[in-house]
Short mmCIF file of C-alpha atoms and ligand atoms in Angstrom, two decimals:
data_model
loop_
_atom_site.label_atom_id
_atom_site.label_comp_id
_atom_site.label_asym_id
_atom_site.label_seq_id
_atom_site.Cartn_x
_atom_site.Cartn_y
_atom_site.Cartn_z
CA UNK A 299 14.95 1.16 29.32
CA UNK A 300 11.71 -0.17 27.95
CA UNK A 301 11.61 -3.79 26.95
CA UNK A 302 10.01 -4.29 23.52
CA UNK A 303 7.63 -7.21 23.24
CA UNK A 304 6.78 -6.95 19.58
CA UNK A 305 9.18 -9.62 18.46
CA UNK A 306 8.06 -12.08 21.09
CA UNK A 307 4.48 -12.17 19.74
CA UNK A 308 3.65 -14.80 17.15
CA UNK A 309 2.90 -13.38 13.70
CA UNK A 310 -0.72 -14.38 14.07
CA UNK A 311 -1.06 -12.71 17.46
CA UNK A 312 0.74 -9.57 16.29
CA UNK A 313 -1.55 -9.29 13.27
CA UNK A 314 -4.67 -9.72 15.42
CA UNK A 315 -3.48 -6.92 17.69
CA UNK A 316 -2.68 -4.65 14.76
CA UNK A 317 -6.19 -5.15 13.37
CA UNK A 318 -7.97 -4.45 16.65
CA UNK A 319 -5.66 -1.50 17.38
CA UNK A 320 -6.42 -0.06 13.93
CA UNK A 321 -10.10 -0.11 14.77
CA UNK A 322 -9.80 1.12 18.35
CA UNK A 323 -7.73 4.14 17.35
CA UNK A 324 -9.69 5.27 14.30
CA UNK A 325 -7.41 3.94 11.58
CA UNK A 326 -9.55 1.36 9.80
CA UNK A 327 -13.18 0.28 10.24
CA UNK A 328 -14.95 -2.58 8.49
CA UNK A 329 -17.20 -0.93 5.92
CA UNK A 330 -20.98 -0.94 6.53
CA UNK A 331 -20.25 -2.36 9.95
CA UNK A 332 -23.72 -1.77 11.42
CA UNK A 333 -25.03 -3.97 8.59
CA UNK A 334 -22.54 -6.74 9.45
CA UNK A 335 -19.91 -5.37 7.06
CA UNK A 336 -19.20 -6.02 3.39
CA UNK A 337 -16.56 -8.57 2.42
CA UNK A 338 -13.08 -7.09 2.00
CA UNK A 339 -14.26 -3.48 1.91
CA UNK A 340 -12.93 -1.12 4.56
CA UNK A 341 -13.31 2.51 5.62
CA UNK A 342 -10.52 4.72 6.88
CA UNK A 343 -11.19 6.56 10.14
CA UNK A 344 -9.95 9.93 11.37
CA UNK A 345 -6.35 8.78 11.80
CA UNK A 346 -6.36 6.37 8.88
CA UNK A 347 -7.34 9.02 6.39
CA UNK A 348 -4.42 11.21 7.52
CA UNK A 349 -1.89 8.39 7.36
CA UNK A 350 -3.08 7.35 3.91
CA UNK A 351 -3.00 10.94 2.67
CA UNK A 352 0.58 11.29 3.93
CA UNK A 353 1.69 8.04 2.26
CA UNK A 354 0.21 9.23 -1.02
CA UNK A 355 1.86 12.64 -0.66
CA UNK A 356 5.23 11.02 0.05
CA UNK A 357 4.89 8.90 -3.07
CA UNK A 358 3.65 11.77 -5.24
CA UNK A 359 6.45 14.08 -4.16
CA UNK A 360 9.11 11.44 -4.77
CA UNK A 361 7.76 10.51 -8.20
CA UNK A 362 6.27 13.68 -9.67
CA UNK A 363 7.66 16.69 -7.84
CA UNK A 364 11.24 15.38 -7.85
CA UNK A 365 11.32 14.27 -11.48
CA UNK A 366 11.12 16.87 -14.18
CA UNK A 367 10.29 14.09 -16.61
CA UNK A 368 7.37 12.59 -14.67
CA UNK A 369 3.96 14.25 -14.71
CA UNK A 370 0.68 13.36 -13.03
CA UNK A 371 -2.71 12.26 -14.30
CA UNK A 372 -6.14 11.61 -12.81
CA UNK A 373 -8.07 9.50 -15.28
CA UNK A 374 -11.66 8.29 -14.82
CA UNK A 375 -12.55 4.99 -13.19
CA UNK A 376 -14.97 4.11 -15.98
CA UNK A 377 -13.37 3.65 -19.35
CA UNK A 378 -14.48 2.38 -22.75
CA UNK A 379 -15.11 -1.38 -22.43
CA UNK A 380 -12.87 -2.08 -25.43
CA UNK A 381 -9.91 -0.95 -23.31
CA UNK A 382 -10.25 -4.07 -21.20
CA UNK A 383 -10.41 -6.27 -24.26
CA UNK A 384 -7.27 -4.66 -25.63
CA UNK A 385 -5.43 -4.98 -22.32
CA UNK A 386 -6.32 -8.67 -22.03
CA UNK A 387 -8.32 -8.26 -18.83
CA UNK A 388 -11.62 -9.51 -20.30
CA UNK A 389 -10.04 -12.77 -21.44
CA UNK A 390 -7.45 -13.48 -18.85
CA UNK A 391 -7.72 -11.40 -15.68
CA UNK A 392 -8.89 -14.27 -13.58
CA UNK A 393 -8.05 -16.46 -10.61
CA UNK A 394 -8.53 -20.24 -10.31
CA UNK A 395 -11.39 -20.85 -7.92
CA UNK A 396 -12.71 -23.99 -6.31
CA UNK A 397 -15.88 -24.57 -4.28
CA UNK A 398 -16.35 -26.90 -1.38
CA UNK A 399 -19.44 -28.99 -2.02
CA UNK A 400 -20.25 -29.50 1.67
CA UNK A 401 -19.62 -26.07 3.16
CA UNK A 402 -20.50 -24.19 -0.06
CA UNK A 403 -17.48 -21.98 0.61
CA UNK A 404 -15.41 -20.66 -2.29
CA UNK A 405 -11.59 -20.56 -2.31
CA UNK A 406 -8.73 -19.66 -4.57
CA UNK A 407 -7.11 -22.95 -5.50
CA UNK A 408 -3.58 -21.50 -5.43
CA UNK A 409 -4.15 -19.92 -2.01
CA UNK A 410 -5.31 -23.25 -0.55
CA UNK A 411 -2.11 -24.80 -1.87
CA UNK A 412 0.04 -21.92 -0.60
CA UNK A 413 -1.43 -22.45 2.87
CA UNK A 414 -0.47 -26.11 2.68
CA UNK A 415 3.07 -25.17 1.64
CA UNK A 416 3.29 -22.94 4.73
CA UNK A 417 2.04 -25.82 6.90
CA UNK A 418 4.74 -28.11 5.47
CA UNK A 419 7.36 -25.43 6.15
CA UNK A 420 6.22 -24.96 9.74
CA UNK A 421 6.47 -28.72 10.29
CA UNK A 422 10.00 -28.74 8.86
CA UNK A 423 8.95 -30.68 5.74
CA UNK A 424 10.92 -28.36 3.46
CA UNK A 425 11.34 -30.86 0.62
CA UNK A 426 7.60 -31.38 0.40
CA UNK A 427 7.02 -27.64 0.57
CA UNK A 428 9.47 -26.94 -2.28
CA UNK A 429 8.08 -29.73 -4.42
CA UNK A 430 4.49 -28.52 -3.98
CA UNK A 431 5.53 -24.93 -4.73
CA UNK A 432 7.13 -25.99 -8.02
CA UNK A 433 4.16 -28.16 -8.97
CA UNK A 434 1.75 -25.32 -8.27
CA UNK A 435 3.80 -22.81 -10.26
CA UNK A 436 3.89 -25.19 -13.21
CA UNK A 437 0.10 -25.62 -13.10
CA UNK A 438 -0.47 -21.86 -12.89
CA UNK A 439 1.93 -21.16 -15.73
CA UNK A 440 0.22 -23.71 -17.98
CA UNK A 441 -3.31 -22.84 -16.86
CA UNK A 442 -3.60 -26.48 -15.82
CA UNK A 443 -6.78 -26.34 -13.74
CA UNK A 444 -7.25 -30.14 -13.37
CA UNK A 445 -3.61 -30.24 -12.23
CA UNK A 446 -4.38 -27.78 -9.42
CA UNK A 447 -7.29 -29.95 -8.29
CA UNK A 448 -5.06 -33.02 -8.28
CA UNK A 449 -2.55 -31.18 -6.05
CA UNK A 450 -5.36 -30.26 -3.64
CA UNK A 451 -6.53 -33.87 -3.50
CA UNK A 452 -3.10 -35.46 -3.31
CA UNK A 453 -2.07 -33.21 -0.46
CA UNK A 454 -5.35 -33.86 1.34
CA UNK A 455 -6.20 -30.19 1.61
CA UNK A 456 -9.39 -29.57 3.56
CA UNK A 457 -11.42 -26.39 3.82
CA UNK A 458 -11.90 -24.55 7.11
CA UNK A 459 -14.74 -26.91 8.09
CA UNK A 460 -12.52 -29.95 7.49
CA UNK A 461 -14.26 -31.08 4.29
CA UNK A 462 -12.25 -32.39 1.33
CA UNK A 463 -15.23 -32.61 -1.01
CA UNK A 464 -14.18 -30.25 -3.82
CA UNK A 465 -15.65 -29.17 -7.17
CA UNK A 466 -13.44 -28.79 -10.23
CA UNK A 467 -11.23 -25.71 -10.47
CA UNK A 468 -12.61 -22.90 -12.70
CA UNK A 469 -11.31 -19.54 -13.84
CA UNK A 470 -13.15 -16.55 -12.36
CA UNK A 471 -12.81 -13.08 -13.87
CA UNK A 472 -11.96 -10.49 -11.24
CA UNK A 473 -13.46 -7.43 -12.91
CA UNK A 474 -16.61 -5.84 -11.52
CA UNK A 475 -19.07 -4.67 -14.14
CA UNK A 476 -22.13 -2.44 -14.22
CA UNK A 477 -24.44 -0.87 -16.79
CA UNK A 478 -23.81 2.54 -18.26
CA UNK A 479 -26.92 4.64 -18.87
CA UNK A 480 -30.42 3.26 -18.27
CA UNK A 481 -31.15 -0.35 -19.03
CA UNK A 482 -34.03 0.82 -21.24
CA UNK A 483 -31.50 2.41 -23.56
CA UNK A 484 -29.90 -1.00 -23.80
CA UNK A 485 -26.57 0.54 -22.98
CA UNK A 486 -23.46 -1.58 -22.71
CA UNK A 487 -21.64 -3.20 -19.88
CA UNK A 488 -18.78 -1.18 -18.40
CA UNK A 489 -16.13 -2.27 -15.94
CA UNK A 490 -14.75 -0.72 -12.81
CA UNK A 491 -11.04 -0.48 -13.60
CA UNK A 492 -8.96 -3.27 -12.04
CA UNK A 493 -5.75 -1.21 -12.38
CA UNK A 494 -5.09 2.49 -12.90
CA UNK A 495 -2.38 1.81 -15.49
CA UNK A 496 -4.71 1.58 -18.48
CA UNK A 497 -5.89 5.17 -17.92
CA UNK A 498 -2.26 6.16 -18.36
CA UNK A 499 -1.72 4.12 -21.51
CA UNK A 500 -4.76 5.50 -23.31
CA UNK A 501 -3.76 9.08 -22.40
CA UNK A 502 -0.13 8.57 -23.32
CA UNK A 503 -0.15 10.84 -26.39
CA UNK A 504 -2.46 13.46 -24.83
CA UNK A 505 -0.02 13.90 -21.97
CA UNK A 506 3.14 13.64 -24.08
CA UNK A 507 1.99 16.28 -26.55
CA UNK A 508 0.55 18.75 -24.04
CA UNK A 509 3.47 18.44 -21.63
CA UNK A 510 6.05 18.43 -24.44
CA UNK A 511 7.88 15.59 -22.72
CA UNK A 512 10.57 13.69 -24.55
CA UNK A 513 11.32 10.05 -24.03
CA UNK A 514 12.27 8.85 -21.45
CA UNK A 515 9.40 10.26 -19.42
CA UNK A 516 6.78 9.00 -17.00
CA UNK A 517 3.12 9.47 -16.10
CA UNK A 518 2.04 8.90 -12.50
CA UNK A 519 -1.41 8.35 -11.12
CA UNK A 520 -3.04 7.60 -7.77
CA UNK A 521 -6.53 6.21 -7.86
CA UNK A 522 -9.05 3.57 -6.93
CA UNK A 523 -9.04 0.12 -8.49
CA UNK A 524 -11.54 -2.69 -8.02
CA UNK A 525 -11.10 -6.46 -8.09
CA UNK A 526 -13.65 -9.07 -7.15
CA UNK A 527 -11.07 -11.04 -5.17
CA UNK A 528 -12.18 -14.57 -4.33
CA UNK A 529 -10.08 -14.84 -1.26
CA UNK A 530 -10.45 -11.55 0.47
CA UNK A 531 -8.74 -11.88 3.79
CA UNK A 532 -5.76 -10.63 5.73
CA UNK A 533 -7.54 -7.39 6.53
CA UNK A 534 -6.65 -4.60 4.09
CA UNK A 535 -3.94 -6.68 2.40
CA UNK A 536 -6.36 -7.94 -0.25
CA UNK A 537 -9.39 -5.73 -0.76
CA UNK A 538 -12.12 -5.53 -3.36
CA UNK A 539 -11.88 -1.74 -3.52
CA UNK A 540 -8.39 -0.34 -3.08
CA UNK A 541 -6.06 2.39 -4.21
CA UNK A 542 -3.02 2.11 -6.44
CA UNK A 543 -0.08 4.45 -6.95
CA UNK A 544 1.27 3.65 -10.40
CA UNK A 545 3.85 5.14 -12.72
CA UNK A 546 4.41 4.17 -16.34
CA UNK A 547 7.83 5.13 -17.65
CA UNK A 548 8.02 5.35 -21.45
CA UNK A 549 11.41 4.50 -22.92
CA UNK A 550 13.11 3.69 -26.21
CA UNK A 551 12.77 0.05 -27.26
CA UNK A 552 15.94 -1.67 -26.14
CA UNK A 553 16.50 0.63 -23.17
CA UNK A 554 13.79 -0.96 -21.04
CA UNK A 555 15.91 -3.40 -19.00
CA UNK A 556 18.31 -0.66 -17.99
CA UNK A 557 15.36 1.44 -16.77
CA UNK A 558 13.85 -1.60 -15.09
CA UNK A 559 17.02 -1.95 -13.00
CA UNK A 560 16.96 1.77 -12.25
CA UNK A 561 13.35 1.77 -10.98
CA UNK A 562 13.80 -1.45 -9.04
CA UNK A 563 16.61 0.10 -6.98
CA UNK A 564 14.98 3.51 -6.74
CA UNK A 565 11.70 2.12 -5.44
CA UNK A 566 13.47 0.06 -2.80
CA UNK A 567 15.29 3.20 -1.68
CA UNK A 568 11.89 4.94 -1.34
CA UNK A 569 10.82 2.24 1.13
CA UNK A 570 14.10 2.32 3.04
CA UNK A 571 14.07 6.13 3.24
CA UNK A 572 11.19 5.77 5.69
CA UNK A 573 13.54 4.13 8.14
CA UNK A 574 12.17 0.61 7.75
CA UNK A 575 14.80 -2.08 8.39
CA UNK A 576 16.35 -3.38 5.13
CA UNK A 577 16.05 -7.00 6.31
CA UNK A 578 12.26 -6.61 6.25
CA UNK A 579 12.42 -6.31 2.45
CA UNK A 580 13.37 -8.56 -0.41
CA UNK A 581 13.02 -8.69 -4.18
CA UNK A 582 11.11 -11.59 -5.63
CA UNK A 583 11.80 -12.07 -9.33
CA UNK A 584 8.87 -13.53 -11.25
CA UNK A 585 9.99 -16.96 -12.39
CA UNK A 586 7.26 -17.19 -15.01
CA UNK A 587 6.60 -13.93 -16.87
CA UNK A 588 3.24 -12.71 -18.12
CA UNK A 589 3.07 -12.79 -21.93
CA UNK A 590 3.52 -9.00 -22.19
CA UNK A 591 6.49 -8.70 -19.82
CA UNK A 592 10.20 -9.28 -20.38
CA UNK A 593 11.11 -8.77 -16.71
CA UNK A 594 9.07 -8.43 -13.52
CA UNK A 595 9.58 -8.53 -9.78
CA UNK A 596 7.78 -7.89 -6.54
CA UNK A 597 9.16 -5.84 -3.70
CA UNK A 598 8.19 -7.95 -0.71
CA UNK A 599 7.89 -6.92 2.91
CA UNK A 600 7.84 -9.29 5.87
CA UNK A 601 4.26 -8.90 7.09
CA UNK A 602 3.25 -10.80 10.26
CA UNK A 603 1.93 -13.50 7.89
CA UNK A 604 5.18 -13.79 5.93
CA UNK A 605 7.03 -12.05 3.09
CA UNK A 606 4.38 -10.71 0.69
CA UNK A 607 4.23 -8.35 -2.28
CA UNK A 608 3.79 -4.69 -1.53
CA UNK A 609 4.89 -3.32 -4.89
CA UNK A 610 5.52 -4.57 -8.41
CA UNK A 611 8.10 -3.38 -10.93
CA UNK A 612 7.30 -4.63 -14.42
CA UNK A 613 8.92 -4.22 -17.79
CA UNK A 614 5.75 -4.37 -19.91
CA UNK A 615 7.37 -4.01 -23.34
CA UNK A 616 5.18 -2.23 -25.92
CA UNK A 617 2.33 -4.67 -25.36
CA UNK A 618 -0.31 -2.28 -23.98
CA UNK A 619 0.28 0.63 -26.37
CA UNK A 620 0.44 -1.72 -29.33
CA UNK A 621 -2.84 -3.38 -28.37
CA UNK A 622 -4.56 -0.02 -27.85
CA UNK A 623 -3.30 1.13 -31.22
CA UNK A 624 -4.72 -2.03 -32.75
CA UNK A 625 -8.10 -1.94 -30.97
CA UNK A 626 -8.70 1.81 -31.28
CA UNK A 627 -7.33 2.19 -34.77
CA UNK A 628 -5.48 5.32 -33.58
CA UNK A 629 -1.71 5.66 -33.87
CA UNK A 630 0.03 5.64 -30.51
CA UNK A 631 3.49 6.34 -31.80
CA UNK A 632 6.09 8.72 -30.57
CA UNK A 633 8.36 10.70 -32.87
CA UNK A 634 11.86 10.59 -31.48
CA UNK A 635 13.62 13.75 -32.72
CA UNK A 636 17.08 12.41 -31.86
CA UNK A 637 16.61 9.22 -33.85
CA UNK A 638 14.37 10.95 -36.39
CA UNK A 639 12.09 7.95 -36.14
CA UNK A 640 8.56 6.95 -35.07
CA UNK A 641 8.06 4.05 -32.68
CA UNK A 642 5.78 2.67 -29.99
CA UNK A 643 7.65 3.19 -26.70
CA UNK A 644 8.40 0.40 -24.25
CA UNK A 645 7.10 0.78 -20.72
CA UNK A 646 8.55 0.14 -17.28
CA UNK A 647 5.91 0.28 -14.59
CA UNK A 648 6.10 0.72 -10.83
CA UNK A 649 2.87 -0.16 -9.04
CA UNK A 650 2.24 -0.01 -5.32
CA UNK A 651 -0.99 -0.39 -3.36
CA UNK A 652 -1.63 2.59 -1.07
CA UNK A 653 -3.61 0.37 1.29
CA UNK A 654 -0.94 -2.30 1.34
CA UNK A 655 1.69 0.31 2.11
CA UNK A 656 -0.61 1.56 4.87
CA UNK A 657 -0.79 -1.96 6.31
CA UNK A 658 2.98 -2.24 6.08
CA UNK A 659 3.37 0.97 8.08
CA UNK A 660 0.90 -0.21 10.73
CA UNK A 661 2.53 -3.62 11.11
CA UNK A 662 5.99 -2.13 11.20
CA UNK A 663 4.97 0.49 13.75
CA UNK A 664 2.99 -1.57 16.25
CA UNK A 665 5.12 -2.05 19.37
CA UNK A 666 4.36 -3.21 22.87
CA UNK A 667 6.87 -2.18 25.50
CA UNK A 668 7.11 -3.25 29.12
CA UNK A 669 8.16 -0.23 31.13
CA UNK A 670 10.17 -0.14 34.35
CA UNK A 671 6.98 -0.12 36.44
CA UNK A 672 5.91 -3.27 34.56
CA UNK A 673 3.06 -1.52 32.77
CA UNK A 674 2.77 -2.15 29.04
CA UNK A 675 2.77 0.75 26.62
CA UNK A 676 1.47 0.29 23.10
CA UNK A 677 3.21 2.69 20.78
CA UNK A 678 2.86 3.14 17.04
CA UNK A 679 6.35 3.97 15.80
CA UNK A 680 5.13 5.47 12.54
CA UNK A 681 7.75 7.51 10.65
CA UNK A 682 7.04 11.06 11.93
CA UNK A 683 6.51 12.46 8.41
CA UNK A 684 3.68 9.98 7.89
CA UNK A 685 2.09 10.18 11.36
CA UNK A 686 -1.56 11.30 11.30
CA UNK A 687 -1.20 13.69 14.21
CA UNK A 688 2.21 15.35 14.45
CA UNK A 689 1.93 17.19 17.74
CA UNK A 690 -0.31 16.91 20.79
CA UNK A 691 -0.65 19.99 22.94
CA UNK A 692 -1.43 19.15 26.54
CA UNK A 693 -1.99 21.57 29.43
CA UNK A 694 -0.91 19.87 32.66
CA UNK A 695 -4.22 21.02 34.15
CA UNK A 696 -7.11 23.13 32.93
CA UNK A 697 -6.99 25.79 35.60
CA UNK A 698 -4.63 28.70 36.38
CA UNK A 699 -4.57 29.83 32.76
CA UNK A 700 -2.73 26.70 31.53
CA UNK A 701 -5.55 25.71 29.18
CA UNK A 702 -5.58 29.19 27.62
CA UNK A 703 -1.81 29.14 27.13
CA UNK A 704 -1.96 25.66 25.57
CA UNK A 705 -4.76 26.78 23.26
CA UNK A 706 -2.68 29.71 22.10
CA UNK A 707 0.21 27.36 21.20
CA UNK A 708 -2.23 25.03 19.42
CA UNK A 709 -3.71 27.92 17.42
CA UNK A 710 -0.21 28.93 16.36
CA UNK A 711 1.10 25.48 15.35
CA UNK A 712 -2.03 24.24 13.59
CA UNK A 713 -1.21 26.22 10.44
CA UNK A 714 1.88 24.10 9.86
CA UNK A 715 0.98 20.68 11.28
CA UNK A 716 -1.90 18.38 12.21
CA UNK A 717 -2.14 19.13 15.92
CA UNK A 718 -4.40 17.76 18.61
CA UNK A 719 -5.38 19.61 21.75
CA UNK A 720 -6.18 17.37 24.74
CA UNK A 721 -6.90 18.45 28.30
CA UNK A 722 -8.83 15.41 29.52
CA UNK A 723 -7.42 12.84 32.02
CA UNK A 724 -4.10 12.66 33.84
CA UNK A 725 -1.03 13.59 31.80
CA UNK A 726 0.33 10.01 31.81
CA UNK A 727 -2.90 8.72 30.34
CA UNK A 728 -2.83 11.41 27.66
CA UNK A 729 0.74 10.47 26.71
CA UNK A 730 -0.34 6.83 26.33
CA UNK A 731 -3.25 7.88 24.13
CA UNK A 732 -0.90 9.78 21.82
CA UNK A 733 1.60 6.88 21.82
CA UNK A 734 -1.20 4.58 20.69
CA UNK A 735 -2.07 6.91 17.83
CA UNK A 736 1.60 7.34 16.96
CA UNK A 737 1.96 11.08 17.62
CA UNK A 738 5.71 11.79 17.49
CA UNK A 739 5.67 14.84 19.80
CA UNK A 740 3.76 15.94 22.88
CA UNK A 741 4.06 19.47 24.20
CA UNK A 742 3.13 19.92 27.85
CA UNK A 743 2.27 23.29 29.29
CA UNK A 744 2.71 23.75 33.06
CA UNK A 745 2.99 26.57 35.57
CA UNK A 746 6.58 27.25 34.63
CA UNK A 747 5.40 27.96 31.06
CA UNK A 748 3.48 30.97 32.38
CA UNK A 749 6.63 32.27 34.03
CA UNK A 750 9.36 31.68 31.44
CA UNK A 751 7.64 30.59 28.19
CA UNK A 752 9.22 27.11 28.31
CA UNK A 753 7.36 23.85 27.69
CA UNK A 754 8.15 20.15 27.94
CA UNK A 755 8.68 18.45 24.60
CA UNK A 756 8.24 14.69 24.86
CA UNK A 757 9.50 12.34 22.16
CA UNK A 758 7.25 9.36 21.39
CA UNK A 759 9.84 6.65 20.75
CA UNK A 760 12.37 7.39 23.49
CA UNK A 761 9.88 9.03 25.89
CA UNK A 762 12.68 11.52 26.48
CA UNK A 763 11.50 14.90 27.73
CA UNK A 764 13.32 18.17 27.12
CA UNK A 765 12.57 21.65 28.32
CA UNK A 766 12.52 24.19 25.51
CA UNK A 767 11.43 27.74 24.87
CA UNK A 768 8.15 28.11 22.92
CA UNK A 769 9.98 30.20 20.32
CA UNK A 770 12.01 27.07 19.38
CA UNK A 771 8.97 24.86 18.72
CA UNK A 772 8.37 25.82 15.11
CA UNK A 773 11.99 25.38 14.11
CA UNK A 774 12.24 21.93 15.75
CA UNK A 775 9.00 20.76 14.13
CA UNK A 776 9.92 22.20 10.75
CA UNK A 777 13.22 20.32 10.80
CA UNK A 778 12.00 16.99 12.13
CA UNK A 779 8.71 16.78 10.24
CA UNK A 780 10.07 17.85 6.92
CA UNK A 781 9.59 15.29 4.15
CA UNK A 782 12.46 16.83 2.17
CA UNK A 783 15.08 15.36 4.48
CA UNK A 784 13.87 11.83 3.73
CA UNK A 785 13.21 12.45 0.07
CA UNK A 786 16.84 13.48 -0.40
CA UNK A 787 17.92 9.94 0.58
CA UNK A 788 16.08 8.27 -2.29
N1 GAP B 988 -0.67 -2.29 -13.10
C1 GAP B 988 -0.02 -3.39 -12.52
C2 GAP B 988 -0.76 -4.01 -11.43
O1 GAP B 988 -1.91 -3.68 -11.17
P1 GAP B 988 -0.58 -5.81 -9.54
O2 GAP B 988 0.62 -6.58 -9.06
O3 GAP B 988 -1.80 -6.57 -9.89
O4 GAP B 988 -0.05 -4.95 -10.77
C3 GAP B 988 0.00 -3.76 -8.06
O5 GAP B 988 -0.94 -4.72 -8.44
C4 GAP B 988 -0.10 -3.49 -6.58
O6 GAP B 988 -1.45 -3.15 -6.23
C5 GAP B 988 0.24 -4.69 -5.69
O7 GAP B 988 1.62 -4.77 -5.47
C6 GAP B 988 -0.51 -4.35 -4.41
O8 GAP B 988 0.25 -3.48 -3.61
C7 GAP B 988 -1.74 -3.62 -4.92
N2 GAP B 988 -2.91 -4.51 -4.98
C8 GAP B 988 -3.23 -5.39 -5.94
N3 GAP B 988 -4.38 -6.03 -5.66
C9 GAP B 988 -4.78 -5.56 -4.46
C10 GAP B 988 -5.90 -5.83 -3.61
N4 GAP B 988 -6.85 -6.70 -3.95
N5 GAP B 988 -6.00 -5.16 -2.43
C11 GAP B 988 -5.06 -4.25 -2.08
N6 GAP B 988 -4.00 -3.96 -2.84
C12 GAP B 988 -3.85 -4.59 -4.02
#
């Protein structure tokens, strides 16, 4: 039996290892690395791009393919600038920032305070931690920027250089902007969308009419979003360019809280269907609601740096559609044939970051095991349906026709699955390489294969090896790598 070390690592150490492993095995690279990188922007490598694609496919299937009343959309990143005035992003999509006068470093005031709360908790000062949390929440709710500064000073919060010489706290808008058309044409400022949801709202009637959907129905979208985050840290947890998977569900006014409960439970089941332990998740109800919401919660996962939001479920009322109707001057009403009545629908939204889900999968998967011979194996226990490479095909040696036989198996399986052929190094080393990538199955071809058409199938997590006939391979893979089996649990 292998002894798992994952849980004996401190959160900080585990996270460090996940980050360096992600780079070493082609999951995530810092963007523009040869130019010293670009803050909070990352590139996905050969394995990362596969994992991310699989996460998005799993989401899309569960939301669009499995719901007759949810359809997809792919709206543009650039939208009319008035959209962001209507949505409230121009006026209030901001974070409280504070600068350190000595180090010239910029911080998010609430994040500095959150770090202090964590420090209090670690030292067992739970009363102080709770008090500071409540004080901070009150300041944020009331937009009390001087209050936040007072909390920073009273709690003697220093920056990473040790300096406590702070400026006042200011609001900083998170939207990136650029110019549309040439400057000579004096064209206007446009924004890079900070959420994909608005593309759904402004297309609500286009989609409803052309798809002939009746309320309740949803529109789903996967796409890039951009936020000029002040505190961009924790690897891909908080990025400046990221991807969202959002769904807006349009319902009758008055029905929204019932649908909110429905989506809250359904989305949690989506997470759990991937085999992630339920105790790693919790709901966090928003104590203070945004002005447009009448209920909101985060689905939190226990990352190595604590329980943090991975997904939001929000009951957004009719705020967005109403505002777009007002700002555009176009009616955004739905005619309900059952009620024989026009109204602006209410909206329940589910919004999950594809990159954050990716990080969740990496953190959840990273495992170090001490084997019987005392060697340590690093294995990524990624749910097989999401794994970048599904099957590795390994001839025991190149000679005696083993390589040719292995190639033939590879050529046959590659139509159904992402396969990798590898003939370099000793077999044990090749198994370790696939474990580190997270490949659920290795198929080894040896001399016996030439005689009786059997191969060794090795399972990643248990390292169990079974001898099977090559004619069984496709059926085993089709069964075990089929997303349908998991989707049926949601
Ligand atoms: N339309 C609602 C909305 O955008 P949000 O809570 O701001 O709500 C939804 O974002 C999700 O998007 C978050 O739960 C998170 O997974 C992801 N997300 C938000 N900001 C992010 C960032 N800077 N980097 C990576 N993911 C982010």
